[in-house]
Amino acid sequence: MVQSLWNDGEAGEFIARYGRAYGEDLALRVYTSRLIGRDEDLVLHGGGNTSVKTRAKNLLGEELDVLAIKGSGWNLVDIEPAGLPLVELEPLRKLFALASMSDAEMVNEIRRGLLDSKAPIPSVETLLHAALPHKFVDHTHADAILTLTNQADAATLVEESLGDRVGVLPWTMPGYPLAQAVLELHARRPELEAVVLLQHGIFSFADDARESYERMIRYVRAAEDFVRAKLEAKGTKAFLKLESDTERPSAATVAQAVQIVRGAVACALEGDGPARMHCSWRDDETLRAFSLRPDCRDLLSQGPITPDHVIRTKGPYLFVSKEQAPDRDRVAKAVEEYVQQYGAYFKTNAAGRDAGLQMLDPLPRVVFIEGWGMLSLGVDKRAAEVAADIAQHSVVSKAAANEIGHFRALPAAELFEMEYWSLEQAKLGKKTLPRLAGQIALISGAAGAIGVGIAECLAEAGAAVVLTDLDLARAENAAALLRERLPEATLLALKMDVTDEISVGEAFAVATLEFGGIDIVVPNAGMAHVATLEEMEPANFRQVMEVNLTGTMILLSEAARVFRRQGSGGAVVVQASKNVFAPGAAFGAYSASKAGQHQLGKIAALEFAELGVRVNMVNADAVFGDAVPSGLWEQVGPERMKSRGLDEKGLREFYRERSLLKKSVTPRHVGEAVLFLVSDASAATTGVTLTVDGGIAAAFPR
Ligand code: ZN
């Protein structure tokens, strides 16, 4: 239930904070914009927009009437005055004398009117805000309003529920045509307090910040009450509730299905490599109950509840039955059908248009698994979360619409118009994707110096990184350290014992439910023990073999099963050692385990090639940590220092001098080597050993 969050004290604080520099109008505009942004039932992410008409001075000191309107790239929930660029009002209003105007002309006029040429681009609804005489204008895509307006008899429902102070306009493309329609409506009915745009959303307006905001709340609340009363009258008590005995699959079963779905989507396009995306998995009661409704398939196949969502979620969502979900071929077929349908939608609607119009990628962004939950996909984790938030609200609104009437989405041709509208695409921005965009990496022993170095390089390249370690607290510390360096990084710290196949299986499942699957695996966990063969305790030897060798085997084994399910290739980099080729006396357990591990890496290169997975080895040496200590050196450093009569600094110096390049090897050197071996730069390379040791002739691979 939406409710007014207006608070006189808070409003006063905003005036105190922004009033002096920006004026009271803008201070209150920021305040009520944030109040709207706080409620997800009103707007989600970049959705909705707000404006205020006020006065400002230009460089000459002349006072002008201006429109302060939400700029692109800002969300209402945390908007600042800088997110409400000022546009001169009179020139905008004069434009209404024109019979028509192209989008490019409209954008040009709006940008030309900016008081600050470097300000963000004002909303595509700028002219609509300018058309209304009211000082404050608020616009949302509120769920309950959309439940009423995606109906055959939407206009009647709106009139019945919201009363005679609310105007109704049929679907009209945003931009100049919609602004003109609002202008005409207001001229006929100046008493209106709000306008509902069918299949789009609602505008409220007033000369006072609080009144405009509270009109929005009042009308959305009226729509909510109306919908609820209808649901109750129908006796729909169990609306989106599960029967208590509904079966719930295990996390492992769900994770396997998620790997299959994400992999099938990644492989659905011919041509360039797999289109891997980051995912979000949600399985709350509402989503699961929705997925079991008899009308679920039909509702998912229809377009979004407001066309603005199409650029985040695509029009239709994909439905996978619980019988299909564990079967790779059947899931791949379902994805293929989705892609074909999207192609047909493009072909039909692009016919007769600009021949240069390029089809966007035809891959689904939201996938429901019957009874289990919902998977969303995006170019990065944030995009996947945005799609999930939108889908979560959309399906509730769609189901409610079907309960009180018949949900009817905007026709495909109109949706296409919005999806391929240049102004809508501009909202997404043109980012060049980083090298490992959409990929997910899992590193064992990630809490030590080398692990952090690898994680840092992979995260910088856009991969989501799962830092696993036997010591969860240390893994969390490592993730926290990386977050300081890379605030945008997508990271997850997990406890994982490489010697325990159950623990490894669980870690892969948890990582899958968090990000969608695993594309890169770096067996990096290791331990050392210093003893001559003469003095070696078998128990110590066994322990080193267990972690370094058996641990790598267990990891590779689980990775192979995941890679096969996904079918979208991948990369493995085994963290071996300089000791593989140049072992050290009194270092038998470590050197033998590393030689075995290195051999397993080659076996994996042989076996995984058919899965499109490349496996390579890195032989590093004498890598000391700085911000994070090296676990290995904590174990063997004191012995080494003692045997050579050196302190820690002296020991580092000793290793540096020993190398051909006289270079200290850093965790980043190792990380960069791993990044090269997992990225497309080395797409034709598998089974090789890359040394990162400063140059040690005795350890040259041979
Ligand atoms: Zn809108």
XYZ file of C-alpha atoms in Angstrom, residues 47-51 67 69-70 92 96 106 110 122-132 137 139-141 172-176 178-179 182 197 200-203 306 308 418 421 423-424 427:
47
model
C 11.668 4.833 -14.018
C 9.435 7.872 -13.549
C 10.323 11.547 -13.738
C 9.544 14.811 -11.979
C 9.841 18.521 -12.666
C 11.870 23.927 -16.147
C 13.417 18.244 -14.969
C 14.929 14.868 -14.188
C 9.901 24.948 -25.302
C 3.693 23.624 -29.591
C 12.844 17.688 -30.248
C 15.642 20.615 -25.481
C 16.585 16.058 -19.777
C 13.894 13.365 -19.744
C 12.193 12.343 -23.000
C 8.965 13.607 -21.387
C 10.312 17.175 -21.057
C 7.748 18.649 -23.456
C 4.883 17.006 -21.578
C 6.071 18.613 -18.337
C 6.389 21.944 -20.159
C 2.877 21.601 -21.605
C 1.216 21.638 -18.174
C 4.592 17.607 -12.141
C 5.185 10.928 -13.140
C 5.315 7.236 -12.143
C 4.669 3.783 -13.581
C 0.543 7.501 -27.393
C 4.273 7.474 -28.091
C 6.173 9.582 -25.567
C 7.796 12.718 -26.935
C 6.026 15.352 -28.985
C 2.118 12.668 -26.125
C 2.968 16.204 -24.995
C -1.738 16.294 -22.771
C -1.845 7.214 -19.774
C 2.053 3.561 -19.554
C 1.540 5.245 -16.151
C 0.211 8.333 -14.372
C 1.069 12.050 -14.112
C 4.814 -0.385 -19.300
C 9.791 1.592 -20.627
C 9.424 1.915 -28.058
C 13.147 4.251 -30.284
C 15.706 7.942 -27.231
C 14.901 4.771 -25.294
C 18.992 5.425 -21.752
